[in-house]
Amino acid sequence: MREQGEGYVYLVGAGPGDPELLTLRAARLLREADTVVHDRLVHPAVLEHARPHARLIYVGKEGGGESVRQEDIHTVLIAQAKLGRKVVRLKGGDPFVFGRGAEEALALEEAGVPYEVVPGLSAGIAVPASAGIPVTHRDLSGEVTFATAHRVGSPPDWHFLARAQTLVLFMAGDRLEETVRALVTAGRAPSTPAAVVEAGTWEHQRVVEATLGNIALEARREAVGSPALLVVGEVVSMRSRLPSLVAGGSTKAGHPEPWVAEAGHE
Ligand SMILES: C[S@@+](CC[C@H](N)C(=O)[O-])C[C@H]1O[C@@H](n2cnc3c(N)ncnc32)[C@H](O)[C@@H]1O
């Protein structure tokens, strides 16, 4: 229980982009916050929930430059809480899914700062859905594996990942070629349907659909950038059977006409 005047940190998931995918709890905490510490994957409209006099601190990448060091983010959170402020640490998606939220929670724990985690909608589920891809399907896939292509230390277990019925790979954007090569070398058929979704649920969402064997080439041709997710598995073929979703009936900020590039399956 939070005591009067005591600083407190909420590690809050901001969802995948579309501001309407923010939870009601996140919106309320933002309205009450004295300080909001946010990063690159948070839609600007989400920050409009904050009070006009709240202090906004940006800790994301600037123009592709160096990230703010994780230790410096911990220092900011702890310092703001120790001033007796109510701090919302806003993170893209869910704070505990590939978001270093656990490291922030540990730092707060060790500093004796009271905190809690407010889950958010992870891009891993919301972004494929927004592109017309159900991550599970009774006939096509009874499991989904979330992984990151960017691992510090040991490399991913490609043989395990190559066997996943539905594979959702985070942070695959800038190393798509190596990722695809690794999956195919580990036994995944190059003819498997695959899609790269860039900026899923944002106004400028883009989807490139191809086979696993062609997806890296197609994504490069379309100059797909970050943030992007790679989805591999038969479920990707559902896009062609859900044209109403793919045509923009799905959840995307502003519901614009989506930009879609389709490459023929082998
Ligand atoms: C540091 S991880 C954060 C994941 C986040 N905590 C979550 O639960 O969605 C960043 C990666 O998430 C993926 N990502 C996040 N938002 C995305 C979006 N709107 N569209 C596509 N990929 C996204 C990308 O792979 C990006 O490189």
PDB file of C-alpha atoms in Angstrom, residues 2-259:
ATOM      1  CA  ARG A   2       1.351   3.411  -0.985  1.00  0.00           C
ATOM      2  CA  GLU A   3       1.833   5.872   1.882  1.00  0.00           C
ATOM      3  CA  GLN A   4       1.066   9.585   1.540  1.00  0.00           C
ATOM      4  CA  GLY A   5       4.069  11.515   0.171  1.00  0.00           C
ATOM      5  CA  GLU A   6       6.123   8.394  -0.483  1.00  0.00           C
ATOM      6  CA  GLY A   7       7.692   8.001  -3.923  1.00  0.00           C
ATOM      7  CA  TYR A   8       6.479   5.080  -5.994  1.00  0.00           C
ATOM      8  CA  VAL A   9       7.298   3.637  -9.415  1.00  0.00           C
ATOM      9  CA  TYR A  10       4.833   1.946 -11.763  1.00  0.00           C
ATOM     10  CA  LEU A  11       6.448  -0.112 -14.521  1.00  0.00           C
ATOM     11  CA  VAL A  12       3.695   0.255 -17.090  1.00  0.00           C
ATOM     12  CA  GLY A  13       3.185  -1.485 -20.440  1.00  0.00           C
ATOM     13  CA  ALA A  14       2.052   1.003 -23.083  1.00  0.00           C
ATOM     14  CA  GLY A  15       0.970  -1.631 -25.615  1.00  0.00           C
ATOM     15  CA  PRO A  16       2.272  -2.047 -29.166  1.00  0.00           C
ATOM     16  CA  GLY A  17       1.649   1.460 -30.527  1.00  0.00           C
ATOM     17  CA  ASP A  18      -1.992   2.315 -31.218  1.00  0.00           C
ATOM     18  CA  PRO A  19      -2.882   4.598 -28.277  1.00  0.00           C
ATOM     19  CA  GLU A  20      -6.325   2.974 -28.031  1.00  0.00           C
ATOM     20  CA  LEU A  21      -4.603  -0.259 -27.001  1.00  0.00           C
ATOM     21  CA  LEU A  22      -3.439   1.315 -23.744  1.00  0.00           C
ATOM     22  CA  THR A  23      -5.069  -0.264 -20.676  1.00  0.00           C
ATOM     23  CA  LEU A  24      -7.504   1.791 -18.591  1.00  0.00           C
ATOM     24  CA  ARG A  25      -5.161   1.377 -15.639  1.00  0.00           C
ATOM     25  CA  ALA A  26      -2.199   2.734 -17.574  1.00  0.00           C
ATOM     26  CA  ALA A  27      -4.260   5.759 -18.662  1.00  0.00           C
ATOM     27  CA  ARG A  28      -5.329   6.450 -15.062  1.00  0.00           C
ATOM     28  CA  LEU A  29      -1.785   6.144 -13.710  1.00  0.00           C
ATOM     29  CA  LEU A  30      -0.539   8.499 -16.427  1.00  0.00           C
ATOM     30  CA  ARG A  31      -3.162  11.082 -15.389  1.00  0.00           C
ATOM     31  CA  GLU A  32      -1.922  10.836 -11.790  1.00  0.00           C
ATOM     32  CA  ALA A  33       1.840  10.722 -12.426  1.00  0.00           C
ATOM     33  CA  ASP A  34       4.297  13.430 -11.358  1.00  0.00           C
ATOM     34  CA  THR A  35       7.018  12.002 -13.627  1.00  0.00           C
ATOM     35  CA  VAL A  36       6.727   9.918 -16.788  1.00  0.00           C
ATOM     36  CA  VAL A  37       9.849   8.132 -18.022  1.00  0.00           C
ATOM     37  CA  HIS A  38       9.241   6.854 -21.556  1.00  0.00           C
ATOM     38  CA  ASP A  39      11.021   5.311 -24.499  1.00  0.00           C
ATOM     39  CA  ARG A  40      10.984   5.131 -28.288  1.00  0.00           C
ATOM     40  CA  LEU A  41       8.218   2.587 -28.803  1.00  0.00           C
ATOM     41  CA  VAL A  42       5.569   4.641 -27.000  1.00  0.00           C
ATOM     42  CA  HIS A  43       3.102   6.474 -29.279  1.00  0.00           C
ATOM     43  CA  PRO A  44       3.127  10.269 -28.668  1.00  0.00           C
ATOM     44  CA  ALA A  45      -0.672  10.266 -28.165  1.00  0.00           C
ATOM     45  CA  VAL A  46      -0.218   8.000 -25.130  1.00  0.00           C
ATOM     46  CA  LEU A  47       1.759  10.768 -23.439  1.00  0.00           C
ATOM     47  CA  GLU A  48      -1.191  13.132 -23.835  1.00  0.00           C
ATOM     48  CA  HIS A  49      -2.805  11.328 -20.876  1.00  0.00           C
ATOM     49  CA  ALA A  50      -0.152  12.871 -18.629  1.00  0.00           C
ATOM     50  CA  ARG A  51      -0.965  16.039 -16.697  1.00  0.00           C
ATOM     51  CA  PRO A  52       0.309  19.284 -18.271  1.00  0.00           C
ATOM     52  CA  HIS A  53       2.722  19.803 -15.363  1.00  0.00           C
ATOM     53  CA  ALA A  54       4.034  16.266 -15.197  1.00  0.00           C
ATOM     54  CA  ARG A  55       7.740  15.926 -15.864  1.00  0.00           C
ATOM     55  CA  LEU A  56       8.362  13.883 -19.044  1.00  0.00           C
ATOM     56  CA  ILE A  57      11.767  12.208 -19.310  1.00  0.00           C
ATOM     57  CA  TYR A  58      12.704  10.518 -22.598  1.00  0.00           C
ATOM     58  CA  VAL A  59      15.152   7.620 -22.304  1.00  0.00           C
ATOM     59  CA  GLY A  60      14.932   6.103 -25.812  1.00  0.00           C
ATOM     60  CA  LYS A  61      17.241   6.218 -28.827  1.00  0.00           C
ATOM     61  CA  GLU A  62      17.657   9.568 -30.605  1.00  0.00           C
ATOM     62  CA  GLY A  63      17.861   9.319 -34.428  1.00  0.00           C
ATOM     63  CA  GLY A  64      19.399   5.864 -34.338  1.00  0.00           C
ATOM     64  CA  GLY A  65      22.071   7.009 -31.882  1.00  0.00           C
ATOM     65  CA  GLU A  66      23.228   5.311 -28.705  1.00  0.00           C
ATOM     66  CA  SER A  67      20.589   4.139 -26.232  1.00  0.00           C
ATOM     67  CA  VAL A  68      20.504   5.639 -22.796  1.00  0.00           C
ATOM     68  CA  ARG A  69      22.397   3.194 -20.572  1.00  0.00           C
ATOM     69  CA  GLN A  70      20.162   0.882 -18.564  1.00  0.00           C
ATOM     70  CA  GLU A  71      21.952   1.864 -15.317  1.00  0.00           C
ATOM     71  CA  ASP A  72      21.167   5.520 -16.035  1.00  0.00           C
ATOM     72  CA  ILE A  73      17.476   4.669 -16.392  1.00  0.00           C
ATOM     73  CA  HIS A  74      17.610   2.957 -12.991  1.00  0.00           C
ATOM     74  CA  THR A  75      19.256   6.048 -11.503  1.00  0.00           C
ATOM     75  CA  VAL A  76      16.535   8.321 -12.918  1.00  0.00           C
ATOM     76  CA  LEU A  77      13.709   6.100 -11.614  1.00  0.00           C
ATOM     77  CA  ILE A  78      15.218   5.829  -8.141  1.00  0.00           C
ATOM     78  CA  ALA A  79      16.073   9.546  -7.917  1.00  0.00           C
ATOM     79  CA  GLN A  80      12.573  10.633  -9.007  1.00  0.00           C
ATOM     80  CA  ALA A  81      10.916   8.250  -6.533  1.00  0.00           C
ATOM     81  CA  LYS A  82      13.176   9.446  -3.720  1.00  0.00           C
ATOM     82  CA  LEU A  83      11.926  12.983  -4.356  1.00  0.00           C
ATOM     83  CA  GLY A  84       8.535  11.627  -3.276  1.00  0.00           C
ATOM     84  CA  ARG A  85       7.168  11.641  -6.833  1.00  0.00           C
ATOM     85  CA  LYS A  86       4.730   9.205  -8.369  1.00  0.00           C
ATOM     86  CA  VAL A  87       6.673   7.839 -11.335  1.00  0.00           C
ATOM     87  CA  VAL A  88       5.266   6.048 -14.364  1.00  0.00           C
ATOM     88  CA  ARG A  89       7.928   4.165 -16.304  1.00  0.00           C
ATOM     89  CA  LEU A  90       6.222   3.602 -19.668  1.00  0.00           C
ATOM     90  CA  LYS A  91       7.561   0.784 -21.797  1.00  0.00           C
ATOM     91  CA  GLY A  92       6.426  -0.463 -25.209  1.00  0.00           C
ATOM     92  CA  GLY A  93       4.258  -3.605 -25.172  1.00  0.00           C
ATOM     93  CA  ASP A  94       4.499  -5.464 -21.880  1.00  0.00           C
ATOM     94  CA  PRO A  95       7.268  -4.465 -19.445  1.00  0.00           C
ATOM     95  CA  PHE A  96       8.322  -8.070 -18.828  1.00  0.00           C
ATOM     96  CA  VAL A  97       8.474  -9.238 -22.464  1.00  0.00           C
ATOM     97  CA  PHE A  98      11.933  -8.520 -23.923  1.00  0.00           C
ATOM     98  CA  GLY A  99      11.773  -5.119 -22.285  1.00  0.00           C
ATOM     99  CA  ARG A 100      14.348  -5.182 -19.474  1.00  0.00           C
ATOM    100  CA  GLY A 101      11.470  -4.527 -17.086  1.00  0.00           C
ATOM    101  CA  ALA A 102      12.757  -7.196 -14.716  1.00  0.00           C
ATOM    102  CA  GLU A 103      16.095  -5.388 -14.451  1.00  0.00           C
ATOM    103  CA  GLU A 104      14.304  -2.168 -13.540  1.00  0.00           C
ATOM    104  CA  ALA A 105      12.174  -3.995 -10.972  1.00  0.00           C
ATOM    105  CA  LEU A 106      15.328  -5.513  -9.444  1.00  0.00           C
ATOM    106  CA  ALA A 107      17.066  -2.151  -9.254  1.00  0.00           C
ATOM    107  CA  LEU A 108      14.025  -0.659  -7.483  1.00  0.00           C
ATOM    108  CA  GLU A 109      13.850  -3.662  -5.168  1.00  0.00           C
ATOM    109  CA  GLU A 110      17.503  -3.240  -4.220  1.00  0.00           C
ATOM    110  CA  ALA A 111      17.098   0.514  -3.708  1.00  0.00           C
ATOM    111  CA  GLY A 112      14.104  -0.077  -1.412  1.00  0.00           C
ATOM    112  CA  VAL A 113      11.788   1.909  -3.702  1.00  0.00           C
ATOM    113  CA  PRO A 114       8.182   0.648  -3.714  1.00  0.00           C
ATOM    114  CA  TYR A 115       6.985  -0.311  -7.190  1.00  0.00           C
ATOM    115  CA  GLU A 116       4.571  -2.445  -9.121  1.00  0.00           C
ATOM    116  CA  VAL A 117       4.188  -3.794 -12.640  1.00  0.00           C
ATOM    117  CA  VAL A 118       1.208  -2.932 -14.812  1.00  0.00           C
ATOM    118  CA  PRO A 119       1.037  -5.425 -17.689  1.00  0.00           C
ATOM    119  CA  GLY A 120       0.568  -4.183 -21.252  1.00  0.00           C
ATOM    120  CA  LEU A 121      -0.452  -5.758 -24.528  1.00  0.00           C
ATOM    121  CA  SER A 122       2.681  -7.268 -26.021  1.00  0.00           C
ATOM    122  CA  ALA A 123       3.548  -6.668 -29.672  1.00  0.00           C
ATOM    123  CA  GLY A 124       4.088 -10.432 -29.913  1.00  0.00           C
ATOM    124  CA  ILE A 125       0.339 -11.015 -29.959  1.00  0.00           C
ATOM    125  CA  ALA A 126      -1.109  -7.665 -31.012  1.00  0.00           C
ATOM    126  CA  VAL A 127       1.115  -6.986 -34.013  1.00  0.00           C
ATOM    127  CA  PRO A 128       0.426 -10.271 -35.853  1.00  0.00           C
ATOM    128  CA  ALA A 129      -3.303  -9.826 -35.092  1.00  0.00           C
ATOM    129  CA  SER A 130      -3.221  -6.341 -36.538  1.00  0.00           C
ATOM    130  CA  ALA A 131      -1.661  -7.770 -39.702  1.00  0.00           C
ATOM    131  CA  GLY A 132      -4.396 -10.424 -40.024  1.00  0.00           C
ATOM    132  CA  ILE A 133      -2.318 -13.259 -38.545  1.00  0.00           C
ATOM    133  CA  PRO A 134      -3.822 -15.286 -35.669  1.00  0.00           C
ATOM    134  CA  VAL A 135      -0.852 -16.671 -33.707  1.00  0.00           C
ATOM    135  CA  THR A 136      -2.788 -19.866 -32.986  1.00  0.00           C
ATOM    136  CA  HIS A 137      -5.417 -21.699 -35.024  1.00  0.00           C
ATOM    137  CA  ARG A 138      -7.143 -24.959 -34.223  1.00  0.00           C
ATOM    138  CA  ASP A 139      -6.059 -26.632 -37.467  1.00  0.00           C
ATOM    139  CA  LEU A 140      -2.788 -24.847 -38.200  1.00  0.00           C
ATOM    140  CA  SER A 141      -0.977 -24.205 -34.942  1.00  0.00           C
ATOM    141  CA  GLY A 142      -1.593 -25.281 -31.367  1.00  0.00           C
ATOM    142  CA  GLU A 143       1.418 -23.437 -30.013  1.00  0.00           C
ATOM    143  CA  VAL A 144       3.273 -20.179 -30.364  1.00  0.00           C
ATOM    144  CA  THR A 145       6.894 -19.482 -29.502  1.00  0.00           C
ATOM    145  CA  PHE A 146       8.136 -15.964 -28.761  1.00  0.00           C
ATOM    146  CA  ALA A 147      11.848 -15.398 -29.063  1.00  0.00           C
ATOM    147  CA  THR A 148      14.351 -12.698 -29.802  1.00  0.00           C
ATOM    148  CA  ALA A 149      16.887 -12.766 -32.602  1.00  0.00           C
ATOM    149  CA  HIS A 150      19.068 -10.415 -30.582  1.00  0.00           C
ATOM    150  CA  ARG A 151      20.607 -12.290 -27.666  1.00  0.00           C
ATOM    151  CA  VAL A 152      23.476 -11.126 -25.534  1.00  0.00           C
ATOM    152  CA  GLY A 153      25.752 -14.080 -24.751  1.00  0.00           C
ATOM    153  CA  SER A 154      24.602 -17.462 -26.064  1.00  0.00           C
ATOM    154  CA  PRO A 155      22.916 -17.591 -29.515  1.00  0.00           C
ATOM    155  CA  PRO A 156      19.293 -18.740 -29.834  1.00  0.00           C
ATOM    156  CA  ASP A 157      18.644 -22.479 -30.054  1.00  0.00           C
ATOM    157  CA  TRP A 158      17.823 -22.432 -33.781  1.00  0.00           C
ATOM    158  CA  HIS A 159      16.886 -26.140 -33.867  1.00  0.00           C
ATOM    159  CA  PHE A 160      14.264 -25.531 -31.205  1.00  0.00           C
ATOM    160  CA  LEU A 161      12.997 -22.378 -32.936  1.00  0.00           C
ATOM    161  CA  ALA A 162      12.910 -24.077 -36.366  1.00  0.00           C
ATOM    162  CA  ARG A 163      10.412 -26.619 -34.973  1.00  0.00           C
ATOM    163  CA  ALA A 164       8.003 -24.047 -33.523  1.00  0.00           C
ATOM    164  CA  GLN A 165       4.561 -24.248 -35.133  1.00  0.00           C
ATOM    165  CA  THR A 166       4.177 -20.480 -34.934  1.00  0.00           C
ATOM    166  CA  LEU A 167       7.371 -18.531 -34.343  1.00  0.00           C
ATOM    167  CA  VAL A 168       7.221 -14.835 -33.463  1.00  0.00           C
ATOM    168  CA  LEU A 169      10.672 -13.294 -33.496  1.00  0.00           C
ATOM    169  CA  PHE A 170      11.301  -9.935 -31.855  1.00  0.00           C
ATOM    170  CA  MET A 171      14.151  -7.647 -32.907  1.00  0.00           C
ATOM    171  CA  ALA A 172      14.673  -9.553 -36.154  1.00  0.00           C
ATOM    172  CA  GLY A 173      14.587  -6.443 -38.350  1.00  0.00           C
ATOM    173  CA  ASP A 174      18.264  -5.638 -38.742  1.00  0.00           C
ATOM    174  CA  ARG A 175      19.442  -9.254 -38.956  1.00  0.00           C
ATOM    175  CA  LEU A 176      16.717 -10.832 -41.013  1.00  0.00           C
ATOM    176  CA  GLU A 177      19.046 -12.522 -43.493  1.00  0.00           C
ATOM    177  CA  GLU A 178      21.076 -14.311 -40.775  1.00  0.00           C
ATOM    178  CA  THR A 179      17.892 -15.220 -38.908  1.00  0.00           C
ATOM    179  CA  VAL A 180      16.260 -16.814 -41.946  1.00  0.00           C
ATOM    180  CA  ARG A 181      19.469 -18.630 -42.869  1.00  0.00           C
ATOM    181  CA  ALA A 182      19.759 -20.012 -39.347  1.00  0.00           C
ATOM    182  CA  LEU A 183      16.146 -21.248 -39.336  1.00  0.00           C
ATOM    183  CA  VAL A 184      16.467 -22.920 -42.746  1.00  0.00           C
ATOM    184  CA  THR A 185      19.827 -24.481 -41.858  1.00  0.00           C
ATOM    185  CA  ALA A 186      18.199 -25.833 -38.685  1.00  0.00           C
ATOM    186  CA  GLY A 187      15.533 -27.558 -40.781  1.00  0.00           C
ATOM    187  CA  ARG A 188      12.628 -25.144 -41.333  1.00  0.00           C
ATOM    188  CA  ALA A 189      11.246 -25.496 -44.866  1.00  0.00           C
ATOM    189  CA  PRO A 190      11.970 -22.438 -47.048  1.00  0.00           C
ATOM    190  CA  SER A 191       8.391 -22.728 -48.369  1.00  0.00           C
ATOM    191  CA  THR A 192       6.921 -21.962 -44.906  1.00  0.00           C
ATOM    192  CA  PRO A 193       4.722 -18.837 -44.988  1.00  0.00           C
ATOM    193  CA  ALA A 194       6.365 -15.844 -43.293  1.00  0.00           C
ATOM    194  CA  ALA A 195       5.640 -12.178 -42.706  1.00  0.00           C
ATOM    195  CA  VAL A 196       7.488  -9.167 -41.420  1.00  0.00           C
ATOM    196  CA  VAL A 197       5.319  -6.559 -39.746  1.00  0.00           C
ATOM    197  CA  GLU A 198       6.830  -3.128 -39.291  1.00  0.00           C
ATOM    198  CA  ALA A 199       5.318  -0.670 -36.806  1.00  0.00           C
ATOM    199  CA  GLY A 200       2.320  -2.917 -36.159  1.00  0.00           C
ATOM    200  CA  THR A 201      -0.835  -1.066 -34.990  1.00  0.00           C
ATOM    201  CA  TRP A 202       0.785   2.331 -35.764  1.00  0.00           C
ATOM    202  CA  GLU A 203      -0.630   4.575 -38.520  1.00  0.00           C
ATOM    203  CA  HIS A 204       2.281   3.619 -40.772  1.00  0.00           C
ATOM    204  CA  GLN A 205       2.086  -0.176 -40.232  1.00  0.00           C
ATOM    205  CA  ARG A 206       3.567  -2.141 -43.110  1.00  0.00           C
ATOM    206  CA  VAL A 207       3.392  -5.866 -43.810  1.00  0.00           C
ATOM    207  CA  VAL A 208       5.590  -7.876 -46.145  1.00  0.00           C
ATOM    208  CA  GLU A 209       4.405 -11.432 -46.737  1.00  0.00           C
ATOM    209  CA  ALA A 210       6.425 -14.095 -48.544  1.00  0.00           C
ATOM    210  CA  THR A 211       7.870 -17.528 -47.954  1.00  0.00           C
ATOM    211  CA  LEU A 212      10.591 -17.964 -45.359  1.00  0.00           C
ATOM    212  CA  GLY A 213      13.042 -18.448 -48.219  1.00  0.00           C
ATOM    213  CA  ASN A 214      12.107 -15.086 -49.781  1.00  0.00           C
ATOM    214  CA  ILE A 215      11.136 -12.934 -46.821  1.00  0.00           C
ATOM    215  CA  ALA A 216      14.534 -11.355 -46.190  1.00  0.00           C
ATOM    216  CA  LEU A 217      14.897 -10.341 -49.829  1.00  0.00           C
ATOM    217  CA  GLU A 218      11.361  -8.928 -49.974  1.00  0.00           C
ATOM    218  CA  ALA A 219      11.789  -7.031 -46.706  1.00  0.00           C
ATOM    219  CA  ARG A 220      15.060  -5.557 -47.956  1.00  0.00           C
ATOM    220  CA  ARG A 221      13.428  -4.618 -51.258  1.00  0.00           C
ATOM    221  CA  GLU A 222      10.728  -2.759 -49.346  1.00  0.00           C
ATOM    222  CA  ALA A 223      13.296  -1.190 -46.986  1.00  0.00           C
ATOM    223  CA  VAL A 224      11.473  -2.447 -43.906  1.00  0.00           C
ATOM    224  CA  GLY A 225      12.782  -0.749 -40.798  1.00  0.00           C
ATOM    225  CA  SER A 226      12.341  -0.911 -37.050  1.00  0.00           C
ATOM    226  CA  PRO A 227      10.407  -1.896 -35.009  1.00  0.00           C
ATOM    227  CA  ALA A 228       9.554  -5.105 -36.811  1.00  0.00           C
ATOM    228  CA  LEU A 229       8.472  -8.632 -35.949  1.00  0.00           C
ATOM    229  CA  LEU A 230       9.032 -11.768 -38.029  1.00  0.00           C
ATOM    230  CA  VAL A 231       6.212 -14.314 -37.964  1.00  0.00           C
ATOM    231  CA  VAL A 232       6.860 -17.795 -39.363  1.00  0.00           C
ATOM    232  CA  GLY A 233       4.317 -20.584 -39.714  1.00  0.00           C
ATOM    233  CA  GLU A 234       1.215 -21.801 -41.529  1.00  0.00           C
ATOM    234  CA  VAL A 235      -0.904 -19.252 -39.632  1.00  0.00           C
ATOM    235  CA  VAL A 236       0.568 -16.521 -41.866  1.00  0.00           C
ATOM    236  CA  SER A 237      -1.432 -18.021 -44.759  1.00  0.00           C
ATOM    237  CA  MET A 238      -4.622 -17.010 -42.876  1.00  0.00           C
ATOM    238  CA  ARG A 239      -4.044 -13.415 -44.028  1.00  0.00           C
ATOM    239  CA  SER A 240      -5.255 -14.307 -47.504  1.00  0.00           C
ATOM    240  CA  ARG A 241      -8.454 -15.766 -45.996  1.00  0.00           C
ATOM    241  CA  LEU A 242      -9.152 -12.709 -43.831  1.00  0.00           C
ATOM    242  CA  PRO A 243      -9.240  -9.941 -46.454  1.00  0.00           C
ATOM    243  CA  SER A 244     -11.517  -7.707 -44.364  1.00  0.00           C
ATOM    244  CA  LEU A 245      -8.898  -7.588 -41.612  1.00  0.00           C
ATOM    245  CA  VAL A 246      -6.032  -7.084 -44.010  1.00  0.00           C
ATOM    246  CA  ALA A 247      -7.924  -4.289 -45.754  1.00  0.00           C
ATOM    247  CA  GLY A 248      -7.901  -2.175 -42.602  1.00  0.00           C
ATOM    248  CA  GLY A 249     -10.779  -3.460 -40.479  1.00  0.00           C
ATOM    249  CA  SER A 250      -8.253  -4.476 -37.851  1.00  0.00           C
ATOM    250  CA  THR A 251      -6.849  -2.398 -35.045  1.00  0.00           C
ATOM    251  CA  LYS A 252      -4.451   0.233 -36.335  1.00  0.00           C
ATOM    252  CA  ALA A 253      -4.111   3.730 -34.972  1.00  0.00           C
ATOM    253  CA  GLY A 254      -6.331   5.951 -37.105  1.00  0.00           C
ATOM    254  CA  HIS A 255      -7.468   2.954 -39.217  1.00  0.00           C
ATOM    255  CA  PRO A 256      -5.768   4.117 -42.429  1.00  0.00           C
ATOM    256  CA  GLU A 257      -5.509   2.170 -45.639  1.00  0.00           C
ATOM    257  CA  PRO A 258      -2.736  -0.249 -44.804  1.00  0.00           C
ATOM    258  CA  TRP A 259       0.382  -0.538 -46.898  1.00  0.00           C
TER     259      TRP A 259
END
